[in-house]
Amino acid sequence: MTVEGGPHTGMRARLRGPVLRVWAKHDRDSDGWLPLWRHMEDSAAVAGRLWDEWLPLSVRRLVAAELPDSADDARRLAVWLAGVHDIGKATPAFACQVESLAEAMQADGLDMRSQRSMGADRKLAPHGLAGQVLLGEWLENQHGWAVSQAGQFTVAVGGHHGVPPEHGQITALDRHPQLLRTPGRSEVLWQRVQQELLEACAAEFGVQDRLGTWRSVKLPQPVQVVLTALVIVSDWIASNPDLFPYFPQDASRSSEDRITAAWRGLNLPGAWRAAEPPADLQELFASRFALPPGARVRPVQTAAVELARTMEEPGLLVIEAPMGEGKTEAALGAAEVFAARSGAGGVFFALPTMATGNAMFPRLLNWLERLPAHDGARHSVLLAHSKSALNDDFTDLMERGPVKALDLDAADGSQEMRPSRSGRAASAELVAHSWLRGRKKAMLSSFVAGTIDQLLFAGLKSRHLTLRHLAIAGKVVVIDEAHAYDTYMSSYLDRVLSWLGAYRVPVVVLSATLPATRRRELVEAYAGRRKGDSYDFGTVSQAGDYPLLTAVSPGGTPVLRRPPASGRGVDVEIERIHDDLDLLADRLEDALEDGGCVLVVRNTVRRVLDAAKVLRKRFGDAHVTVAHSCFIDVDRAAKDASLLRRFGPPEKAEGRPARHVVVASQVAEQSLDVDFDLLVTDLCPADLLLQRMGRLHRHLRGGEKQTERPERLRAARCLVSGVDWAVGVPEPVRGSVAVYGAYALLRSAAALLPHLDGGPRRPVRLPADISPLVQHAYAEDSPVPTGWEQNVEAARARYDEYRADQAERAATFRLGAVARPGRPLFGWVTAGVGDADDTSRGKAQVRDSRESLEVVVVQKKPDGTLTTVPWLVPDSWGRTLADLALPADQVPTALAARTAASCGLRLPIQFSYAETMDRAISELEELHLPAWQVKDSHWLAGQLILALDEDCQTQLAGFTLRYSKSDGLEVTRATE
């Protein structure tokens, strides 16, 4: 057990005797080990490098603002906490775990009972908690700190394994002092060893003379969080034996050589250092977004960037503007300004779904590639959702320049090397770094596009929550489609916004159709409004202008701006149509006599398929396309790409059909830049109905008079179905009520009534009528038509009960509010959910949805062999993907396994009910293939496999499942 190697510098020079035998790490295979003093020194050195070269300036400023000597104190504190984080390993409860190392310590007088004789009591002293107690004792006894004062610093030690201790755990350990020091003759020696290590850390890391000054500091909880997270990251890097080898192999290397080699091997990209963008907004947008010749920056974009520049301090910016106004570009322009002013080191773009995340990711990359770069600058990039490894843009980045670094928290498996499929030119500046992978670390990447769940997880009590907070604390956060989140999700979002305000994180919120009451809730959550505030936030909710920008700094007063729209408007004639498919087919046949492209949006997949069946009989299979959520991933992506290719903007689309009908569910509602001549839609909430209208005459085709559209479709028209309009009070179909609730549908119908046919009416003018319609539909005091009162009140009572239930259930695992400065994080995630991840179960924790079953769809041939599904087209490199063999007795080839994984499918709600889900899982597990469960089969290991027969059918849990490339999954009762 070598301890004396190497020059006596650093911590080693300050230590003598038994303390050198205390161990921190052990490798059972090689019998290598690492002394505790060395790991403390390694961790502190990593923290120093992270602070200087990786941590965003905004986070460093957050910590520095709370300390007497500002930035110098902040760095010293971070390094010192990382250095002392494992002091709890200098205890009998930890040291007894490796017999040979324990015996060496005993030979130097550090007596301890064996691990077996300690029994269950040992679990009362996990080394993080033990370290917190020891550090607290030392601060109290040696430096005169009060118990309440020490906790806000020592919690970074106690919580460095992901969960800050609870008060009960601290009390329980206090009743078992023998776990910290063996009673008897060696008790004093144990105490001396612990003090030697703590005193050596204080001297080595420069805090000896600062501890007296820090006694009066009250650390806000956000500062405690980021310090704890920094300790965790430092520990994980310093615990990597590839970077920091164990003794005896590395016993002779100096401390400086050791950290220099490790840091070079890690090669971690630094934080973004944003420069103030050009003052000329035309120059800014042209350089960042490749504006077409003659295009001008739009008023909303100009107002957003100018407001970001003039705010007292970067804060919350809410952009409400019509579809097609360039809100995404406005958000990125404002983000660049915010980052330059605040020191943020990256951007997180949060979107409603994986599909919208995939669509945003290349746009984010394009923007990044046009940002001015410092010499040698490298940026870490992430696509944050559960199927990001199937995205070509992201996997191309993962395959560039692999870095040797161990992933400590997840066995993701290595990506097979393959040529680029995305067609994106290689950029040396953008990397998906190997260390920044895995469920707990990935969000630490500088630039992230992902689902809103990743942001909402920051409001969920879960393990390693501090890392999620560190990840967002150093970024500008952009939240798209803010209107799309219900009460349950909004409860989490508001709590996250309150923490973002406390971190002083700049946030940009985007929406085309935001109810005024929701606008006020967002602003209040972020600004941290308290009782007695002088500003009346009612002004925010009373503003009816549109477009509208609302800005507020943390703790500040909101500012409103009212830029004009870009100038182009669309008048949409609204007409009700009875919910009869033959009548719909007749109407469309008449409308499309001279050609045209129609979008029919239905509120349920069942209604999509029923409508498509009738319309295909009338127009032919080739002239009707189906799009909904129940397609396998690869088909869903192909559907989106095909819709954009055929129905996208005139300058980008190709092959627009002369006559075509697209029947879609809500997937056509958002984030698809598609343009149709006629819209038919089921009645839905007013804001979503307006989103659907945004796909109608979205672009000019043949100038202002739309001369390139068929003559009878040059006036924009929307037919509203899914309702029995013949009765006194409209009755939405049952499927729509199940999705949206009767109250929202009735309020939407009431708002639309002045625009519907059957009486005096006028068209809906977009964008002028967007805000009035949404506010009318959502304002609690809006009048309802005569005779509707009883129905609306009954529906509202059910709605209020449902919302109250959502809020109550969301509160179960929701993170608490930011507490007063100085209050330690003890019990911060008590009664939490454990680990939070991007699986269907994890998403169900922050969305009010049942856990859904996800399967990988393959085909089972008559001889029992398995293959990939037969309709897949070759990839961009010409490789065959259809009918690839999936042998049951061995790991499939990397290409076959990845192709199969790309055929993931989320089963519909029928399979989310407990009894049906249990039965389905049981039946699916009958096709359990042990050969696929090994590490080399990371694409398929642990997946549920749904095998279709040659007719693309199967039976599951009493249902018949039929799948086709054109229609997706159709589910019927087995008896139907």
mmCIF file with all atom_site columns, N, CA, C and O in Angstrom, residues 460-489:
data_model
loop_
_atom_site.group_PDB
_atom_site.id
_atom_site.type_symbol
_atom_site.label_atom_id
_atom_site.label_alt_id
_atom_site.label_comp_id
_atom_site.label_asym_id
_atom_site.label_entity_id
_atom_site.label_seq_id
_atom_site.pdbx_PDB_ins_code
_atom_site.Cartn_x
_atom_site.Cartn_y
_atom_site.Cartn_z
_atom_site.occupancy
_atom_site.B_iso_or_equiv
_atom_site.pdbx_formal_charge
_atom_site.auth_seq_id
_atom_site.auth_comp_id
_atom_site.auth_asym_id
_atom_site.auth_atom_id
_atom_site.pdbx_PDB_model_num
ATOM 1   N N  . LEU A 1 460 ? -39.308 19.251 -10.446 1.00 0.00 ? 460 LEU A N  1
ATOM 2   C CA . LEU A 1 460 ? -39.729 17.963 -9.914  1.00 0.00 ? 460 LEU A CA 1
ATOM 3   C C  . LEU A 1 460 ? -38.726 17.493 -8.868  1.00 0.00 ? 460 LEU A C  1
ATOM 4   O O  . LEU A 1 460 ? -37.523 17.428 -9.131  1.00 0.00 ? 460 LEU A O  1
ATOM 5   N N  . LYS A 1 461 ? -39.195 17.181 -7.673  1.00 0.00 ? 461 LYS A N  1
ATOM 6   C CA . LYS A 1 461 ? -38.306 16.665 -6.639  1.00 0.00 ? 461 LYS A CA 1
ATOM 7   C C  . LYS A 1 461 ? -37.720 15.329 -7.099  1.00 0.00 ? 461 LYS A C  1
ATOM 8   O O  . LYS A 1 461 ? -38.445 14.347 -7.240  1.00 0.00 ? 461 LYS A O  1
ATOM 9   N N  . SER A 1 462 ? -36.416 15.317 -7.342  1.00 0.00 ? 462 SER A N  1
ATOM 10  C CA . SER A 1 462 ? -35.782 14.116 -7.870  1.00 0.00 ? 462 SER A CA 1
ATOM 11  C C  . SER A 1 462 ? -34.298 14.135 -7.535  1.00 0.00 ? 462 SER A C  1
ATOM 12  O O  . SER A 1 462 ? -33.730 15.175 -7.171  1.00 0.00 ? 462 SER A O  1
ATOM 13  N N  . ARG A 1 463 ? -33.667 12.990 -7.681  1.00 0.00 ? 463 ARG A N  1
ATOM 14  C CA . ARG A 1 463 ? -32.232 12.886 -7.424  1.00 0.00 ? 463 ARG A CA 1
ATOM 15  C C  . ARG A 1 463 ? -31.448 13.741 -8.420  1.00 0.00 ? 463 ARG A C  1
ATOM 16  O O  . ARG A 1 463 ? -31.832 13.891 -9.568  1.00 0.00 ? 463 ARG A O  1
ATOM 17  N N  . HIS A 1 464 ? -30.346 14.277 -7.939  1.00 0.00 ? 464 HIS A N  1
ATOM 18  C CA . HIS A 1 464 ? -29.461 15.102 -8.760  1.00 0.00 ? 464 HIS A CA 1
ATOM 19  C C  . HIS A 1 464 ? -30.193 16.275 -9.408  1.00 0.00 ? 464 HIS A C  1
ATOM 20  O O  . HIS A 1 464 ? -29.838 16.726 -10.505 1.00 0.00 ? 464 HIS A O  1
ATOM 21  N N  . LEU A 1 465 ? -31.207 16.778 -8.709  1.00 0.00 ? 465 LEU A N  1
ATOM 22  C CA . LEU A 1 465 ? -31.917 17.954 -9.207  1.00 0.00 ? 465 LEU A CA 1
ATOM 23  C C  . LEU A 1 465 ? -30.976 19.153 -9.320  1.00 0.00 ? 465 LEU A C  1
ATOM 24  O O  . LEU A 1 465 ? -31.157 20.019 -10.176 1.00 0.00 ? 465 LEU A O  1
ATOM 25  N N  . THR A 1 466 ? -29.958 19.198 -8.448  1.00 0.00 ? 466 THR A N  1
ATOM 26  C CA . THR A 1 466 ? -29.019 20.322 -8.502  1.00 0.00 ? 466 THR A CA 1
ATOM 27  C C  . THR A 1 466 ? -28.338 20.418 -9.861  1.00 0.00 ? 466 THR A C  1
ATOM 28  O O  . THR A 1 466 ? -28.044 21.525 -10.340 1.00 0.00 ? 466 THR A O  1
ATOM 29  N N  . LEU A 1 467 ? -28.085 19.265 -10.507 1.00 0.00 ? 467 LEU A N  1
ATOM 30  C CA . LEU A 1 467 ? -27.440 19.302 -11.823 1.00 0.00 ? 467 LEU A CA 1
ATOM 31  C C  . LEU A 1 467 ? -28.368 19.917 -12.867 1.00 0.00 ? 467 LEU A C  1
ATOM 32  O O  . LEU A 1 467 ? -27.919 20.659 -13.748 1.00 0.00 ? 467 LEU A O  1
ATOM 33  N N  . ARG A 1 468 ? -29.649 19.588 -12.796 1.00 0.00 ? 468 ARG A N  1
ATOM 34  C CA . ARG A 1 468 ? -30.596 20.207 -13.731 1.00 0.00 ? 468 ARG A CA 1
ATOM 35  C C  . ARG A 1 468 ? -30.653 21.713 -13.509 1.00 0.00 ? 468 ARG A C  1
ATOM 36  O O  . ARG A 1 468 ? -30.768 22.488 -14.459 1.00 0.00 ? 468 ARG A O  1
ATOM 37  N N  . HIS A 1 469 ? -30.574 22.130 -12.266 1.00 0.00 ? 469 HIS A N  1
ATOM 38  C CA . HIS A 1 469 ? -30.609 23.560 -11.986 1.00 0.00 ? 469 HIS A CA 1
ATOM 39  C C  . HIS A 1 469 ? -29.332 24.248 -12.469 1.00 0.00 ? 469 HIS A C  1
ATOM 40  O O  . HIS A 1 469 ? -29.392 25.352 -13.016 1.00 0.00 ? 469 HIS A O  1
ATOM 41  N N  . LEU A 1 470 ? -28.191 23.618 -12.273 1.00 0.00 ? 470 LEU A N  1
ATOM 42  C CA . LEU A 1 470 ? -26.956 24.195 -12.801 1.00 0.00 ? 470 LEU A CA 1
ATOM 43  C C  . LEU A 1 470 ? -27.030 24.310 -14.318 1.00 0.00 ? 470 LEU A C  1
ATOM 44  O O  . LEU A 1 470 ? -26.570 25.294 -14.909 1.00 0.00 ? 470 LEU A O  1
ATOM 45  N N  . ALA A 1 471 ? -27.640 23.315 -14.959 1.00 0.00 ? 471 ALA A N  1
ATOM 46  C CA . ALA A 1 471 ? -27.733 23.305 -16.414 1.00 0.00 ? 471 ALA A CA 1
ATOM 47  C C  . ALA A 1 471 ? -28.531 24.493 -16.941 1.00 0.00 ? 471 ALA A C  1
ATOM 48  O O  . ALA A 1 471 ? -28.183 25.079 -17.970 1.00 0.00 ? 471 ALA A O  1
ATOM 49  N N  . ILE A 1 472 ? -29.609 24.849 -16.259 1.00 0.00 ? 472 ILE A N  1
ATOM 50  C CA . ILE A 1 472 ? -30.426 25.970 -16.754 1.00 0.00 ? 472 ILE A CA 1
ATOM 51  C C  . ILE A 1 472 ? -29.980 27.304 -16.165 1.00 0.00 ? 472 ILE A C  1
ATOM 52  O O  . ILE A 1 472 ? -30.243 28.356 -16.753 1.00 0.00 ? 472 ILE A O  1
ATOM 53  N N  . ALA A 1 473 ? -29.287 27.268 -15.021 1.00 0.00 ? 473 ALA A N  1
ATOM 54  C CA . ALA A 1 473 ? -28.877 28.523 -14.381 1.00 0.00 ? 473 ALA A CA 1
ATOM 55  C C  . ALA A 1 473 ? -27.881 29.292 -15.237 1.00 0.00 ? 473 ALA A C  1
ATOM 56  O O  . ALA A 1 473 ? -27.770 30.519 -15.109 1.00 0.00 ? 473 ALA A O  1
ATOM 57  N N  . GLY A 1 474 ? -27.152 28.605 -16.117 1.00 0.00 ? 474 GLY A N  1
ATOM 58  C CA . GLY A 1 474 ? -26.143 29.270 -16.929 1.00 0.00 ? 474 GLY A CA 1
ATOM 59  C C  . GLY A 1 474 ? -26.554 29.506 -18.360 1.00 0.00 ? 474 GLY A C  1
ATOM 60  O O  . GLY A 1 474 ? -25.691 29.757 -19.207 1.00 0.00 ? 474 GLY A O  1
ATOM 61  N N  . LYS A 1 475 ? -27.838 29.433 -18.668 1.00 0.00 ? 475 LYS A N  1
ATOM 62  C CA . LYS A 1 475 ? -28.298 29.571 -20.047 1.00 0.00 ? 475 LYS A CA 1
ATOM 63  C C  . LYS A 1 475 ? -29.352 30.671 -20.170 1.00 0.00 ? 475 LYS A C  1
ATOM 64  O O  . LYS A 1 475 ? -29.911 31.136 -19.169 1.00 0.00 ? 475 LYS A O  1
ATOM 65  N N  . VAL A 1 476 ? -29.616 31.046 -21.410 1.00 0.00 ? 476 VAL A N  1
ATOM 66  C CA . VAL A 1 476 ? -30.852 31.751 -21.743 1.00 0.00 ? 476 VAL A CA 1
ATOM 67  C C  . VAL A 1 476 ? -31.867 30.671 -22.095 1.00 0.00 ? 476 VAL A C  1
ATOM 68  O O  . VAL A 1 476 ? -31.579 29.768 -22.883 1.00 0.00 ? 476 VAL A O  1
ATOM 69  N N  . VAL A 1 477 ? -33.050 30.733 -21.511 1.00 0.00 ? 477 VAL A N  1
ATOM 70  C CA . VAL A 1 477 ? -34.076 29.720 -21.727 1.00 0.00 ? 477 VAL A CA 1
ATOM 71  C C  . VAL A 1 477 ? -35.155 30.297 -22.645 1.00 0.00 ? 477 VAL A C  1
ATOM 72  O O  . VAL A 1 477 ? -35.674 31.385 -22.386 1.00 0.00 ? 477 VAL A O  1
ATOM 73  N N  . VAL A 1 478 ? -35.464 29.565 -23.714 1.00 0.00 ? 478 VAL A N  1
ATOM 74  C CA . VAL A 1 478 ? -36.533 29.956 -24.637 1.00 0.00 ? 478 VAL A CA 1
ATOM 75  C C  . VAL A 1 478 ? -37.640 28.907 -24.548 1.00 0.00 ? 478 VAL A C  1
ATOM 76  O O  . VAL A 1 478 ? -37.380 27.710 -24.686 1.00 0.00 ? 478 VAL A O  1
ATOM 77  N N  . ILE A 1 479 ? -38.863 29.332 -24.290 1.00 0.00 ? 479 ILE A N  1
ATOM 78  C CA . ILE A 1 479 ? -40.013 28.433 -24.154 1.00 0.00 ? 479 ILE A CA 1
ATOM 79  C C  . ILE A 1 479 ? -40.972 28.711 -25.295 1.00 0.00 ? 479 ILE A C  1
ATOM 80  O O  . ILE A 1 479 ? -41.575 29.784 -25.370 1.00 0.00 ? 479 ILE A O  1
ATOM 81  N N  . ASP A 1 480 ? -41.100 27.743 -26.194 1.00 0.00 ? 480 ASP A N  1
ATOM 82  C CA . ASP A 1 480 ? -41.951 27.922 -27.362 1.00 0.00 ? 480 ASP A CA 1
ATOM 83  C C  . ASP A 1 480 ? -43.345 27.361 -27.098 1.00 0.00 ? 480 ASP A C  1
ATOM 84  O O  . ASP A 1 480 ? -43.527 26.479 -26.260 1.00 0.00 ? 480 ASP A O  1
ATOM 85  N N  . GLU A 1 481 ? -44.325 27.871 -27.841 1.00 0.00 ? 481 GLU A N  1
ATOM 86  C CA . GLU A 1 481 ? -45.709 27.393 -27.765 1.00 0.00 ? 481 GLU A CA 1
ATOM 87  C C  . GLU A 1 481 ? -46.213 27.401 -26.318 1.00 0.00 ? 481 GLU A C  1
ATOM 88  O O  . GLU A 1 481 ? -46.760 26.416 -25.807 1.00 0.00 ? 481 GLU A O  1
ATOM 89  N N  . ALA A 1 482 ? -46.040 28.513 -25.630 1.00 0.00 ? 482 ALA A N  1
ATOM 90  C CA . ALA A 1 482 ? -46.341 28.578 -24.191 1.00 0.00 ? 482 ALA A CA 1
ATOM 91  C C  . ALA A 1 482 ? -47.808 28.338 -23.884 1.00 0.00 ? 482 ALA A C  1
ATOM 92  O O  . ALA A 1 482 ? -48.151 27.977 -22.747 1.00 0.00 ? 482 ALA A O  1
ATOM 93  N N  . HIS A 1 483 ? -48.678 28.515 -24.855 1.00 0.00 ? 483 HIS A N  1
ATOM 94  C CA . HIS A 1 483 ? -50.104 28.305 -24.633 1.00 0.00 ? 483 HIS A CA 1
ATOM 95  C C  . HIS A 1 483 ? -50.472 26.833 -24.591 1.00 0.00 ? 483 HIS A C  1
ATOM 96  O O  . HIS A 1 483 ? -51.603 26.485 -24.234 1.00 0.00 ? 483 HIS A O  1
ATOM 97  N N  . ALA A 1 484 ? -49.537 25.942 -24.976 1.00 0.00 ? 484 ALA A N  1
ATOM 98  C CA . ALA A 1 484 ? -49.874 24.534 -25.203 1.00 0.00 ? 484 ALA A CA 1
ATOM 99  C C  . ALA A 1 484 ? -49.886 23.693 -23.929 1.00 0.00 ? 484 ALA A C  1
ATOM 100 O O  . ALA A 1 484 ? -50.115 22.491 -24.001 1.00 0.00 ? 484 ALA A O  1
ATOM 101 N N  . TYR A 1 485 ? -49.659 24.295 -22.765 1.00 0.00 ? 485 TYR A N  1
ATOM 102 C CA . TYR A 1 485 ? -49.478 23.517 -21.543 1.00 0.00 ? 485 TYR A CA 1
ATOM 103 C C  . TYR A 1 485 ? -50.664 23.701 -20.599 1.00 0.00 ? 485 TYR A C  1
ATOM 104 O O  . TYR A 1 485 ? -51.081 24.816 -20.319 1.00 0.00 ? 485 TYR A O  1
ATOM 105 N N  . ASP A 1 486 ? -51.187 22.576 -20.102 1.00 0.00 ? 486 ASP A N  1
ATOM 106 C CA . ASP A 1 486 ? -52.385 22.609 -19.268 1.00 0.00 ? 486 ASP A CA 1
ATOM 107 C C  . ASP A 1 486 ? -52.043 22.993 -17.838 1.00 0.00 ? 486 ASP A C  1
ATOM 108 O O  . ASP A 1 486 ? -50.895 23.329 -17.512 1.00 0.00 ? 486 ASP A O  1
ATOM 109 N N  . THR A 1 487 ? -53.046 22.960 -16.968 1.00 0.00 ? 487 THR A N  1
ATOM 110 C CA . THR A 1 487 ? -52.864 23.382 -15.581 1.00 0.00 ? 487 THR A CA 1
ATOM 111 C C  . THR A 1 487 ? -51.786 22.581 -14.884 1.00 0.00 ? 487 THR A C  1
ATOM 112 O O  . THR A 1 487 ? -50.966 23.132 -14.122 1.00 0.00 ? 487 THR A O  1
ATOM 113 N N  . TYR A 1 488 ? -51.766 21.280 -15.117 1.00 0.00 ? 488 TYR A N  1
ATOM 114 C CA . TYR A 1 488 ? -50.776 20.410 -14.462 1.00 0.00 ? 488 TYR A CA 1
ATOM 115 C C  . TYR A 1 488 ? -49.365 20.828 -14.857 1.00 0.00 ? 488 TYR A C  1
ATOM 116 O O  . TYR A 1 488 ? -48.507 21.074 -14.008 1.00 0.00 ? 488 TYR A O  1
ATOM 117 N N  . MET A 1 489 ? -49.109 20.938 -16.160 1.00 0.00 ? 489 MET A N  1
ATOM 118 C CA . MET A 1 489 ? -47.783 21.315 -16.630 1.00 0.00 ? 489 MET A CA 1
ATOM 119 C C  . MET A 1 489 ? -47.460 22.755 -16.254 1.00 0.00 ? 489 MET A C  1
ATOM 120 O O  . MET A 1 489 ? -46.318 23.070 -15.886 1.00 0.00 ? 489 MET A O  1
#
